[in-house]
mmCIF file of C-alpha atoms and ligand atoms in Angstrom:
data_model
loop_
_atom_site.group_PDB
_atom_site.id
_atom_site.type_symbol
_atom_site.label_atom_id
_atom_site.label_comp_id
_atom_site.label_asym_id
_atom_site.label_seq_id
_atom_site.Cartn_x
_atom_site.Cartn_y
_atom_site.Cartn_z
ATOM 1 C CA MET A 894 23.176 -27.346 -39.676
ATOM 2 C CA THR A 895 22.549 -23.636 -40.285
ATOM 3 C CA GLU A 896 25.949 -21.546 -40.606
ATOM 4 C CA LEU A 897 26.739 -19.041 -37.833
ATOM 5 C CA ALA A 898 29.065 -16.489 -39.094
ATOM 6 C CA ASN A 899 29.809 -15.848 -35.345
ATOM 7 C CA ASP A 900 29.743 -18.807 -32.917
ATOM 8 C CA VAL A 901 31.896 -17.940 -29.883
ATOM 9 C CA LEU A 902 28.901 -17.732 -27.842
ATOM 10 C CA LEU A 903 27.504 -21.053 -27.909
ATOM 11 C CA ARG A 904 31.398 -23.004 -27.965
ATOM 12 C CA ALA A 905 31.916 -20.378 -24.662
ATOM 13 C CA LEU A 906 28.626 -21.967 -23.182
ATOM 14 C CA LEU A 907 29.543 -25.634 -23.623
ATOM 15 C CA CYS A 908 32.722 -24.747 -22.096
ATOM 16 C CA GLU A 909 34.645 -25.617 -25.765
ATOM 17 C CA LYS A 910 38.115 -23.374 -27.088
ATOM 18 C CA VAL A 911 37.419 -20.331 -27.634
ATOM 19 C CA GLU A 912 40.202 -17.252 -29.238
ATOM 20 C CA ARG A 913 38.442 -14.560 -27.209
ATOM 21 C CA THR A 914 35.401 -14.154 -24.731
ATOM 22 C CA PRO A 915 31.875 -13.579 -25.931
ATOM 23 C CA VAL A 916 29.671 -10.794 -24.600
ATOM 24 C CA TRP A 917 26.105 -9.854 -24.367
ATOM 25 C CA ILE A 918 24.090 -7.852 -22.114
ATOM 26 C CA MET A 919 21.205 -8.700 -20.316
ATOM 27 C CA ARG A 920 18.527 -5.905 -21.216
ATOM 28 C CA GLN A 921 20.629 -4.962 -23.751
ATOM 29 C CA ALA A 922 17.532 -3.172 -25.692
ATOM 30 C CA GLY A 923 15.792 -1.158 -23.723
ATOM 31 C CA ARG A 924 15.292 2.133 -22.015
ATOM 32 C CA TYR A 925 18.663 3.146 -21.537
ATOM 33 C CA LEU A 926 18.669 3.323 -25.589
ATOM 34 C CA PRO A 927 17.177 6.996 -27.274
ATOM 35 C CA GLU A 928 16.042 4.134 -30.569
ATOM 36 C CA TYR A 929 14.548 1.956 -28.001
ATOM 37 C CA ARG A 930 12.288 4.712 -26.233
ATOM 38 C CA GLU A 931 10.934 6.481 -29.861
ATOM 39 C CA LEU A 932 9.908 3.008 -30.855
ATOM 40 C CA ARG A 933 8.122 2.523 -27.411
ATOM 41 C CA GLU A 934 6.361 6.045 -27.257
ATOM 42 C CA GLN A 935 5.303 5.259 -31.418
ATOM 43 C CA ALA A 936 3.868 1.806 -30.256
ATOM 44 C CA GLY A 937 1.833 3.479 -27.334
ATOM 45 C CA ASP A 938 3.276 0.448 -24.658
ATOM 46 C CA PHE A 939 5.400 -2.141 -24.142
ATOM 47 C CA MET A 940 3.511 -5.108 -24.434
ATOM 48 C CA SER A 941 2.755 -3.125 -27.581
ATOM 49 C CA LEU A 942 6.170 -3.879 -28.995
ATOM 50 C CA CYS A 943 6.234 -7.464 -27.446
ATOM 51 C CA SER A 944 3.404 -8.674 -29.169
ATOM 52 C CA ASN A 945 4.486 -7.391 -32.801
ATOM 53 C CA PRO A 946 6.979 -9.620 -34.043
ATOM 54 C CA ASP A 947 7.992 -6.647 -36.348
ATOM 55 C CA LEU A 948 8.690 -4.411 -33.562
ATOM 56 C CA ALA A 949 10.057 -6.631 -31.324
ATOM 57 C CA CYS A 950 12.538 -7.822 -34.001
ATOM 58 C CA GLU A 951 13.495 -4.169 -34.390
ATOM 59 C CA VAL A 952 13.668 -3.888 -30.749
ATOM 60 C CA THR A 953 16.342 -6.649 -30.716
ATOM 61 C CA LEU A 954 18.071 -5.629 -33.420
ATOM 62 C CA GLN A 955 18.859 -1.539 -32.351
ATOM 63 C CA PRO A 956 21.726 -2.927 -29.842
ATOM 64 C CA LEU A 957 23.585 -4.593 -32.446
ATOM 65 C CA ARG A 958 23.784 -1.829 -34.982
ATOM 66 C CA ARG A 959 25.529 0.057 -32.278
ATOM 67 C CA PHE A 960 28.143 -2.634 -30.302
ATOM 68 C CA LYS A 961 29.792 -5.443 -31.085
ATOM 69 C CA LEU A 962 28.079 -7.885 -29.081
ATOM 70 C CA ASP A 963 28.134 -11.646 -29.573
ATOM 71 C CA ALA A 964 24.288 -12.572 -29.152
ATOM 72 C CA ALA A 965 20.973 -11.150 -29.684
ATOM 73 C CA ILE A 966 18.357 -12.071 -26.934
ATOM 74 C CA LEU A 967 14.648 -11.813 -27.835
ATOM 75 C CA PHE A 968 12.785 -8.746 -26.836
ATOM 76 C CA SER A 969 9.985 -10.087 -24.727
ATOM 77 C CA ASP A 970 9.008 -10.882 -21.004
ATOM 78 C CA ILE A 971 9.225 -13.385 -18.338
ATOM 79 C CA LEU A 972 5.116 -12.344 -17.459
ATOM 80 C CA THR A 973 4.172 -13.424 -21.464
ATOM 81 C CA ILE A 974 2.868 -16.914 -19.715
ATOM 82 C CA PRO A 975 0.894 -15.413 -16.802
ATOM 83 C CA ASN A 976 -0.536 -13.306 -19.429
ATOM 84 C CA ALA A 977 -1.289 -16.189 -21.470
ATOM 85 C CA MET A 978 -2.827 -17.691 -18.621
ATOM 86 C CA GLY A 979 -5.225 -15.356 -18.157
ATOM 87 C CA LEU A 980 -3.635 -13.031 -15.025
ATOM 88 C CA GLY A 981 -4.460 -9.443 -17.431
ATOM 89 C CA LEU A 982 -0.930 -8.175 -17.160
ATOM 90 C CA TYR A 983 -0.407 -4.496 -17.698
ATOM 91 C CA PHE A 984 2.054 -2.154 -17.095
ATOM 92 C CA GLU A 985 1.362 1.633 -14.487
ATOM 93 C CA ALA A 986 3.267 4.013 -15.768
ATOM 94 C CA GLY A 987 6.791 3.891 -13.711
ATOM 95 C CA GLU A 988 5.331 1.409 -11.947
ATOM 96 C CA GLY A 989 6.554 -2.067 -13.877
ATOM 97 C CA PRO A 990 3.940 -5.012 -14.142
ATOM 98 C CA ARG A 991 0.302 -5.699 -12.357
ATOM 99 C CA PHE A 992 -1.725 -8.316 -12.762
ATOM 100 C CA GLU A 993 -5.373 -7.448 -12.816
ATOM 101 C CA ARG A 994 -6.140 -10.789 -11.513
ATOM 102 C CA PRO A 995 -3.313 -11.861 -9.477
ATOM 103 C CA VAL A 996 -3.716 -15.594 -8.117
ATOM 104 C CA ARG A 997 -4.426 -16.044 -4.191
ATOM 105 C CA SER A 998 -6.133 -18.969 -3.065
ATOM 106 C CA PRO A 999 -5.699 -22.575 -3.701
ATOM 107 C CA SER A 1000 -9.078 -22.334 -5.679
ATOM 108 C CA ASP A 1001 -7.480 -19.557 -7.993
ATOM 109 C CA ILE A 1002 -4.915 -22.264 -8.264
ATOM 110 C CA LYS A 1003 -6.735 -25.079 -9.192
ATOM 111 C CA ASN A 1004 -8.777 -22.869 -11.700
ATOM 112 C CA LEU A 1005 -5.572 -21.921 -13.419
ATOM 113 C CA ARG A 1006 -5.194 -23.758 -17.093
ATOM 114 C CA GLN A 1007 -2.065 -24.433 -18.897
ATOM 115 C CA PRO A 1008 -2.605 -22.397 -22.093
ATOM 116 C CA ASP A 1009 -2.103 -23.914 -25.911
ATOM 117 C CA VAL A 1010 1.370 -21.798 -26.182
ATOM 118 C CA GLU A 1011 1.082 -21.877 -30.289
ATOM 119 C CA LYS A 1012 -2.447 -20.285 -29.948
ATOM 120 C CA GLU A 1013 -1.522 -17.898 -27.187
ATOM 121 C CA LEU A 1014 2.191 -16.959 -27.551
ATOM 122 C CA GLY A 1015 2.458 -17.530 -31.099
ATOM 123 C CA TYR A 1016 3.258 -14.067 -31.312
ATOM 124 C CA VAL A 1017 6.301 -14.477 -29.422
ATOM 125 C CA PHE A 1018 7.518 -17.767 -32.161
ATOM 126 C CA GLU A 1019 6.685 -15.398 -34.791
ATOM 127 C CA ALA A 1020 9.044 -12.942 -32.961
ATOM 128 C CA VAL A 1021 11.835 -15.651 -33.191
ATOM 129 C CA ARG A 1022 11.256 -16.631 -36.865
ATOM 130 C CA THR A 1023 11.582 -12.684 -37.852
ATOM 131 C CA ILE A 1024 14.575 -12.234 -36.008
ATOM 132 C CA ARG A 1025 16.450 -15.409 -37.038
ATOM 133 C CA ARG A 1026 15.507 -14.624 -40.567
ATOM 134 C CA GLU A 1027 16.693 -10.530 -40.062
ATOM 135 C CA LEU A 1028 19.989 -11.999 -38.258
ATOM 136 C CA ASN A 1029 20.991 -14.057 -41.211
ATOM 137 C CA GLY A 1030 23.017 -16.234 -39.174
ATOM 138 C CA SER A 1031 25.420 -13.760 -37.981
ATOM 139 C CA VAL A 1032 25.063 -14.004 -33.926
ATOM 140 C CA PRO A 1033 22.859 -16.483 -31.861
ATOM 141 C CA LEU A 1034 19.746 -15.797 -30.752
ATOM 142 C CA ILE A 1035 18.827 -17.043 -26.904
ATOM 143 C CA GLY A 1036 15.146 -17.251 -26.483
ATOM 144 C CA PHE A 1037 14.416 -16.982 -22.558
ATOM 145 C CA ALA A 1038 11.473 -17.224 -19.886
ATOM 146 C CA GLY A 1039 11.300 -16.540 -16.128
ATOM 147 C CA SER A 1040 11.756 -19.406 -13.754
ATOM 148 C CA PRO A 1041 8.476 -20.834 -11.984
ATOM 149 C CA TRP A 1042 8.805 -19.297 -8.652
ATOM 150 C CA THR A 1043 9.967 -16.435 -9.789
ATOM 151 C CA VAL A 1044 7.139 -15.876 -12.298
ATOM 152 C CA ALA A 1045 4.718 -17.231 -9.250
ATOM 153 C CA THR A 1046 6.122 -14.439 -7.249
ATOM 154 C CA TYR A 1047 4.345 -11.677 -9.706
ATOM 155 C CA MET A 1048 1.201 -14.009 -10.163
ATOM 156 C CA VAL A 1049 0.529 -14.347 -6.283
ATOM 157 C CA GLU A 1050 1.462 -11.057 -5.135
ATOM 158 C CA GLY A 1051 -0.505 -9.175 -8.440
ATOM 159 C CA ARG A 1052 3.246 -7.022 -8.440
ATOM 160 C CA SER A 1053 6.756 -6.162 -7.754
ATOM 161 C CA SER A 1054 7.436 -6.982 -4.002
ATOM 162 C CA ARG A 1055 9.820 -6.352 -1.759
ATOM 163 C CA ASP A 1056 9.365 -8.940 0.562
ATOM 164 C CA PHE A 1057 7.247 -11.455 -0.944
ATOM 165 C CA ALA A 1058 4.506 -11.543 2.232
ATOM 166 C CA THR A 1059 1.801 -12.973 0.309
ATOM 167 C CA ILE A 1060 4.145 -15.757 -1.456
ATOM 168 C CA LYS A 1061 5.467 -16.803 1.223
ATOM 169 C CA GLY A 1062 2.512 -17.050 3.828
ATOM 170 C CA LEU A 1063 1.462 -20.008 0.507
ATOM 171 C CA ALA A 1064 4.911 -21.757 1.239
ATOM 172 C CA ALA A 1065 4.284 -21.553 4.971
ATOM 173 C CA GLU A 1066 0.516 -22.359 5.156
ATOM 174 C CA ASN A 1067 -0.420 -24.614 2.028
ATOM 175 C CA PRO A 1068 2.946 -25.822 0.552
ATOM 176 C CA ALA A 1069 0.942 -28.184 -2.034
ATOM 177 C CA ALA A 1070 -0.958 -25.264 -3.324
ATOM 178 C CA LEU A 1071 2.502 -23.716 -4.401
ATOM 179 C CA SER A 1072 3.792 -26.759 -5.930
ATOM 180 C CA SER A 1073 0.699 -27.027 -7.958
ATOM 181 C CA LEU A 1074 0.710 -23.665 -9.093
ATOM 182 C CA LEU A 1075 4.595 -24.414 -9.478
ATOM 183 C CA ASP A 1076 3.821 -27.278 -11.192
ATOM 184 C CA ILE A 1077 1.342 -25.750 -13.938
ATOM 185 C CA VAL A 1078 3.853 -22.600 -14.972
ATOM 186 C CA ALA A 1079 6.815 -25.327 -15.250
ATOM 187 C CA ARG A 1080 5.011 -27.383 -17.735
ATOM 188 C CA THR A 1081 3.978 -24.085 -19.538
ATOM 189 C CA THR A 1082 7.239 -22.993 -19.949
ATOM 190 C CA ILE A 1083 8.605 -26.540 -21.058
ATOM 191 C CA ASP A 1084 6.025 -25.994 -24.059
ATOM 192 C CA TYR A 1085 6.676 -22.306 -24.152
ATOM 193 C CA LEU A 1086 10.968 -22.522 -24.800
ATOM 194 C CA ASN A 1087 10.470 -25.725 -27.235
ATOM 195 C CA GLY A 1088 8.072 -23.576 -29.042
ATOM 196 C CA GLN A 1089 11.001 -21.041 -28.918
ATOM 197 C CA VAL A 1090 13.296 -23.457 -29.721
ATOM 198 C CA ALA A 1091 11.531 -24.710 -32.840
ATOM 199 C CA ALA A 1092 11.419 -21.717 -33.846
ATOM 200 C CA GLY A 1093 15.018 -20.792 -33.944
ATOM 201 C CA ALA A 1094 16.038 -19.919 -30.752
ATOM 202 C CA GLN A 1095 19.805 -20.907 -30.484
ATOM 203 C CA ALA A 1096 20.237 -20.600 -26.668
ATOM 204 C CA ILE A 1097 18.151 -20.529 -23.760
ATOM 205 C CA MET A 1098 18.506 -18.734 -20.393
ATOM 206 C CA ILE A 1099 16.027 -19.104 -17.278
ATOM 207 C CA PHE A 1100 15.700 -16.347 -15.336
ATOM 208 C CA ASP A 1101 14.877 -16.586 -11.114
ATOM 209 C CA THR A 1102 15.579 -12.901 -10.371
ATOM 210 C CA TRP A 1103 13.277 -14.053 -6.867
ATOM 211 C CA GLY A 1104 15.074 -17.407 -5.935
ATOM 212 C CA ALA A 1105 17.771 -16.324 -3.536
ATOM 213 C CA ALA A 1106 14.839 -14.591 -1.464
ATOM 214 C CA LEU A 1107 13.900 -17.647 -0.216
ATOM 215 C CA ALA A 1108 15.961 -19.516 2.576
ATOM 216 C CA ALA A 1109 18.463 -21.966 1.291
ATOM 217 C CA ASP A 1110 15.924 -25.230 1.625
ATOM 218 C CA ASP A 1111 12.630 -23.595 0.156
ATOM 219 C CA TYR A 1112 15.271 -22.391 -2.685
ATOM 220 C CA ARG A 1113 15.505 -25.979 -3.210
ATOM 221 C CA ARG A 1114 12.299 -26.675 -2.705
ATOM 222 C CA PHE A 1115 10.841 -24.468 -5.028
ATOM 223 C CA SER A 1116 12.714 -22.807 -7.303
ATOM 224 C CA LEU A 1117 15.502 -25.176 -7.861
ATOM 225 C CA ALA A 1118 12.262 -28.214 -8.228
ATOM 226 C CA SER A 1119 10.617 -26.272 -10.663
ATOM 227 C CA MET A 1120 13.847 -25.058 -12.775
ATOM 228 C CA GLN A 1121 14.869 -28.772 -12.931
ATOM 229 C CA LYS A 1122 11.854 -29.855 -14.037
ATOM 230 C CA ILE A 1123 12.306 -27.513 -17.379
ATOM 231 C CA VAL A 1124 15.609 -28.703 -17.728
ATOM 232 C CA ASP A 1125 14.517 -32.125 -17.932
ATOM 233 C CA GLY A 1126 11.606 -31.298 -20.379
ATOM 234 C CA LEU A 1127 13.875 -29.265 -22.914
ATOM 235 C CA ILE A 1128 14.908 -29.703 -26.047
ATOM 236 C CA ARG A 1129 18.328 -29.525 -26.176
ATOM 237 C CA GLU A 1130 19.088 -30.001 -30.263
ATOM 238 C CA HIS A 1131 18.175 -28.350 -32.650
ATOM 239 C CA ASP A 1132 18.969 -28.120 -36.465
ATOM 240 C CA GLY A 1133 22.080 -30.359 -35.608
ATOM 241 C CA ARG A 1134 23.436 -28.112 -33.011
ATOM 242 C CA ILE A 1135 23.194 -28.495 -28.891
ATOM 243 C CA VAL A 1136 21.160 -25.777 -27.446
ATOM 244 C CA PRO A 1137 23.009 -24.356 -24.426
ATOM 245 C CA LEU A 1138 20.930 -23.751 -21.116
ATOM 246 C CA ILE A 1139 21.647 -21.226 -18.446
ATOM 247 C CA LEU A 1140 20.517 -20.376 -15.405
ATOM 248 C CA PHE A 1141 20.154 -17.676 -13.433
ATOM 249 C CA THR A 1142 19.761 -16.878 -9.872
ATOM 250 C CA LYS A 1143 19.984 -13.588 -8.658
ATOM 251 C CA GLY A 1144 22.019 -13.835 -5.569
ATOM 252 C CA ALA A 1145 22.674 -17.825 -5.823
ATOM 253 C CA GLY A 1146 26.192 -17.749 -4.048
ATOM 254 C CA PRO A 1147 26.744 -20.592 -2.209
ATOM 255 C CA LEU A 1148 23.660 -22.055 -4.039
ATOM 256 C CA LEU A 1149 25.369 -22.311 -7.274
ATOM 257 C CA SER A 1150 27.126 -25.666 -6.694
ATOM 258 C CA ASP A 1151 23.416 -27.358 -6.603
ATOM 259 C CA MET A 1152 22.608 -25.477 -9.597
ATOM 260 C CA ALA A 1153 25.431 -27.010 -11.220
ATOM 261 C CA GLU A 1154 23.838 -30.455 -10.625
ATOM 262 C CA THR A 1155 21.331 -29.593 -12.593
ATOM 263 C CA GLY A 1156 22.323 -30.990 -15.764
ATOM 264 C CA CYS A 1157 22.277 -27.133 -17.506
ATOM 265 C CA ASP A 1158 25.363 -25.731 -19.534
ATOM 266 C CA ALA A 1159 25.945 -22.581 -17.908
ATOM 267 C CA LEU A 1160 25.526 -20.317 -14.616
ATOM 268 C CA GLY A 1161 24.911 -16.598 -14.316
ATOM 269 C CA VAL A 1162 26.697 -15.190 -11.763
ATOM 270 C CA ASP A 1163 25.510 -11.507 -9.920
ATOM 271 C CA TRP A 1164 28.483 -9.512 -8.547
ATOM 272 C CA THR A 1165 27.849 -10.370 -5.172
ATOM 273 C CA THR A 1166 29.935 -13.968 -5.985
ATOM 274 C CA ASP A 1167 33.638 -13.227 -7.459
ATOM 275 C CA LEU A 1168 33.856 -15.682 -10.765
ATOM 276 C CA ALA A 1169 37.139 -16.993 -9.065
ATOM 277 C CA THR A 1170 34.757 -18.595 -6.259
ATOM 278 C CA ALA A 1171 31.946 -19.367 -8.275
ATOM 279 C CA ARG A 1172 34.363 -21.188 -10.581
ATOM 280 C CA GLU A 1173 35.647 -23.027 -7.428
ATOM 281 C CA HIS A 1174 31.824 -24.081 -6.242
ATOM 282 C CA VAL A 1175 31.300 -25.432 -9.626
ATOM 283 C CA ALA A 1176 34.361 -27.290 -10.574
ATOM 284 C CA ASP A 1177 34.447 -26.529 -13.707
ATOM 285 C CA LYS A 1178 31.233 -28.275 -14.823
ATOM 286 C CA VAL A 1179 29.577 -25.559 -16.355
ATOM 287 C CA ALA A 1180 30.143 -22.164 -18.115
ATOM 288 C CA LEU A 1181 29.718 -18.975 -15.930
ATOM 289 C CA GLN A 1182 28.118 -16.280 -17.542
ATOM 290 C CA GLY A 1183 28.613 -12.167 -15.619
ATOM 291 C CA ASN A 1184 29.447 -10.876 -13.718
ATOM 292 C CA LEU A 1185 30.408 -6.717 -13.742
ATOM 293 C CA ASP A 1186 28.199 -4.833 -11.379
ATOM 294 C CA PRO A 1187 25.909 -2.938 -13.500
ATOM 295 C CA ALA A 1188 26.792 0.291 -11.783
ATOM 296 C CA THR A 1189 29.859 0.397 -12.716
ATOM 297 C CA LEU A 1190 28.637 1.410 -16.078
ATOM 298 C CA ARG A 1191 27.649 5.099 -14.051
ATOM 299 C CA GLU A 1192 32.034 5.325 -13.872
ATOM 300 C CA SER A 1193 34.585 6.867 -16.207
ATOM 301 C CA PRO A 1194 35.595 5.237 -19.685
ATOM 302 C CA ALA A 1195 39.316 4.224 -17.552
ATOM 303 C CA THR A 1196 36.951 2.723 -14.628
ATOM 304 C CA ILE A 1197 35.282 0.585 -16.593
ATOM 305 C CA ARG A 1198 38.161 -1.132 -18.094
ATOM 306 C CA GLN A 1199 39.468 -1.737 -15.284
ATOM 307 C CA GLY A 1200 36.233 -3.348 -13.802
ATOM 308 C CA VAL A 1201 36.150 -5.322 -17.469
ATOM 309 C CA ALA A 1202 39.729 -6.282 -16.583
ATOM 310 C CA ASP A 1203 39.228 -6.998 -12.970
ATOM 311 C CA VAL A 1204 36.285 -9.845 -13.991
ATOM 312 C CA LEU A 1205 38.272 -11.057 -16.921
ATOM 313 C CA GLU A 1206 41.161 -11.664 -14.559
ATOM 314 C CA SER A 1207 38.907 -12.775 -11.571
ATOM 315 C CA TYR A 1208 37.195 -15.920 -14.248
ATOM 316 C CA GLY A 1209 41.238 -16.396 -15.517
ATOM 317 C CA THR A 1210 42.351 -18.488 -18.375
ATOM 318 C CA GLY A 1211 40.475 -20.969 -20.313
ATOM 319 C CA PRO A 1212 37.559 -21.489 -21.539
ATOM 320 C CA GLY A 1213 33.719 -21.204 -20.036
ATOM 321 C CA HIS A 1214 33.451 -17.740 -19.679
ATOM 322 C CA VAL A 1215 30.585 -15.267 -21.056
ATOM 323 C CA PHE A 1216 31.174 -11.611 -20.359
ATOM 324 C CA ASN A 1217 27.862 -10.070 -18.938
ATOM 325 C CA LEU A 1218 26.774 -7.664 -16.293
ATOM 326 C CA GLY A 1219 25.578 -8.921 -13.292
ATOM 327 C CA HIS A 1220 21.946 -7.681 -13.547
ATOM 328 C CA GLY A 1221 20.213 -5.690 -16.303
ATOM 329 C CA ILE A 1222 21.897 -2.783 -17.572
ATOM 330 C CA THR A 1223 20.061 0.249 -16.329
ATOM 331 C CA PRO A 1224 17.745 2.800 -18.292
ATOM 332 C CA ASP A 1225 20.257 5.579 -16.733
ATOM 333 C CA ILE A 1226 22.990 4.564 -18.453
ATOM 334 C CA ASP A 1227 24.965 6.260 -21.083
ATOM 335 C CA PRO A 1228 24.719 3.503 -24.670
ATOM 336 C CA GLU A 1229 28.334 4.846 -24.739
ATOM 337 C CA HIS A 1230 29.399 3.449 -21.310
ATOM 338 C CA LEU A 1231 28.785 -0.160 -22.880
ATOM 339 C CA GLY A 1232 30.466 0.721 -26.043
ATOM 340 C CA VAL A 1233 34.001 0.810 -24.017
ATOM 341 C CA LEU A 1234 32.540 -1.891 -21.779
ATOM 342 C CA VAL A 1235 32.013 -4.349 -25.179
ATOM 343 C CA ASP A 1236 35.266 -3.213 -26.859
ATOM 344 C CA ALA A 1237 37.650 -3.565 -23.725
ATOM 345 C CA VAL A 1238 36.399 -7.284 -23.741
ATOM 346 C CA HIS A 1239 37.512 -7.897 -27.301
ATOM 347 C CA GLU A 1240 40.906 -6.071 -26.387
ATOM 348 C CA LEU A 1241 41.522 -7.636 -23.508
ATOM 349 C CA SER A 1242 40.206 -11.352 -23.313
ATOM 350 C CA PRO A 1243 42.349 -13.096 -26.188
ATOM 351 C CA LYS A 1244 45.289 -13.936 -23.712
ATOM 352 C CA TYR A 1245 42.749 -15.531 -21.119
ATOM 353 C CA HIS A 1246 42.243 -17.952 -24.453
ATOM 354 C CA ARG A 1247 46.160 -18.765 -25.756
HETATM 355 O O1 CP3 B 862 17.350 -8.649 -22.142
HETATM 356 C C1 CP3 B 862 16.582 -8.339 -22.672
HETATM 357 O O2 CP3 B 862 17.376 -7.181 -23.325
HETATM 358 C C2 CP3 B 862 15.455 -8.842 -23.135
HETATM 359 C C3 CP3 B 862 14.288 -8.599 -22.692
HETATM 360 C C4 CP3 B 862 13.697 -8.689 -21.098
HETATM 361 C C5 CP3 B 862 12.684 -7.715 -21.011
HETATM 362 N N1 CP3 B 862 12.532 -8.384 -19.310
HETATM 363 C C6 CP3 B 862 12.264 -6.299 -21.118
HETATM 364 C C7 CP3 B 862 11.554 -5.489 -20.144
HETATM 365 C C8 CP3 B 862 14.070 -9.596 -20.536
HETATM 366 C C9 CP3 B 862 14.910 -11.012 -20.351
HETATM 367 C C10 CP3 B 862 12.647 -9.870 -18.858
HETATM 368 C C11 CP3 B 862 13.004 -10.442 -18.037
HETATM 369 C C12 CP3 B 862 12.387 -9.796 -17.016
HETATM 370 N N2 CP3 B 862 10.874 -9.124 -16.845
HETATM 371 C C13 CP3 B 862 12.545 -9.994 -15.977
HETATM 372 C C14 CP3 B 862 14.133 -11.303 -15.327
HETATM 373 C C15 CP3 B 862 15.126 -10.739 -15.995
HETATM 374 C C16 CP3 B 862 15.241 -9.252 -14.466
HETATM 375 O O3 CP3 B 862 15.795 -8.229 -15.220
HETATM 376 O O4 CP3 B 862 15.727 -10.146 -13.653
HETATM 377 C C17 CP3 B 862 11.864 -9.406 -15.139
HETATM 378 C C18 CP3 B 862 11.814 -9.846 -13.265
HETATM 379 C C19 CP3 B 862 10.736 -8.933 -15.124
HETATM 380 C C20 CP3 B 862 9.565 -8.655 -15.349
HETATM 381 C C21 CP3 B 862 9.118 -7.303 -15.622
HETATM 382 N N3 CP3 B 862 9.130 -6.772 -16.653
HETATM 383 C C22 CP3 B 862 9.853 -5.975 -14.392
HETATM 384 C C23 CP3 B 862 9.574 -6.166 -13.086
HETATM 385 C C24 CP3 B 862 9.633 -5.101 -15.662
HETATM 386 C C25 CP3 B 862 9.459 -3.597 -15.524
HETATM 387 C C26 CP3 B 862 11.061 -3.255 -15.349
HETATM 388 C C27 CP3 B 862 11.209 -1.923 -14.833
HETATM 389 O O5 CP3 B 862 12.573 -1.619 -14.836
HETATM 390 O O6 CP3 B 862 10.503 -0.594 -14.976
HETATM 391 C C28 CP3 B 862 9.136 -5.540 -16.720
HETATM 392 C C29 CP3 B 862 9.536 -4.785 -18.111
HETATM 393 C C30 CP3 B 862 10.558 -4.902 -19.059
HETATM 394 N N4 CP3 B 862 10.326 -5.747 -19.059
HETATM 395 C C31 CP3 B 862 10.974 -3.778 -19.558
HETATM 396 C C32 CP3 B 862 11.931 -4.262 -20.684
HETATM 397 C C33 CP3 B 862 12.867 -3.339 -21.499
HETATM 398 C C34 CP3 B 862 11.038 -1.998 -19.477
HETATM 399 C C35 CP3 B 862 9.213 -1.746 -19.902
HETATM 400 C C36 CP3 B 862 9.553 -0.073 -20.280
HETATM 401 O O7 CP3 B 862 8.701 0.215 -19.543
HETATM 402 O O8 CP3 B 862 10.285 0.069 -21.993
#
């Protein structure tokens, strides 16, 4: 077993006793940091950062040099999988991700092949190994992937969408074709995440950003069912330690109780459900991660501290809480404000663990 100087995140995700609440932030490496913007400028574009293990490592470590964070998260993207399937990912300045060859028809779906992840995504595994070496046992490294449903929304729509018209049309008219698309993405994701674990990822998170765009029954049938396949297919122990698994459906609300039944270890919670309510839904079966509204980071240090205090109080006493925002930090945030948040968690959380 590799020694880890700070394993408070891993213990909290398994609902073990901790001295204080661990904290990390979704998108903690990203555009709100001037040093990130500078490196991206040098690299040319976002995918050049992801596909170069040394640059991906450098970006991953940037926020850890500034803040007392309890984890690093691999710098990559959920769309590396469809890119490896040959859809041609590119980023249009200011427009978000696009695919040159979206998957539209049942025959497009039939023609999809499951990529060899070692061959097509080996650069990600190399980034994981590089980051683990550089972290040198200081804090754990979180690996991740998108949920099959969320990844499929980009594959079918070809870009970010507001209404998901095309993929919802597919769900209504040809649910079997959609299921087979979700299945090939799920199988690839299992190989991909197991590759990350083998390379050294010490916890895994699945981002289901768009699951709550579905009606509850469709959510269970398309999004949750495909995440369940991943939960069942993942390596859950490596190098003598459990590799905790976090599921995050943004806007899950009352669906959190279904998610808690999958066998995952923890659930991400956004700010639209307070943690006290979420805790009732899941009956302490899983740990909870969240859930300060990212907008709070635009406010004064006093307001940020109060926001942290309110989130800690909402979860209450006892183990099983990981502090985070309810969604990713936005590019307009002053990095010093994130420092205020992180310091407040360190200062205010020990009393909930006595
Ligand atoms: O959290 C982290 O620090 C790890 C890195 C990470 C990125 N994307 C880097 C990134 C993670 C975990 C993701 C996940 C991701 N990617 C999700 C799910 C999480 C979420 O936020 O809901 C989604 C939906 C994507 C797809 C994606 N990638 C979009 C929609 C965009 C454009 C976003 C935007 O705000 O313009 C990306 C690009 C992307 N991924 C950036 C970063 C830092 C911005 C790239 C840049 O311009 O430098």
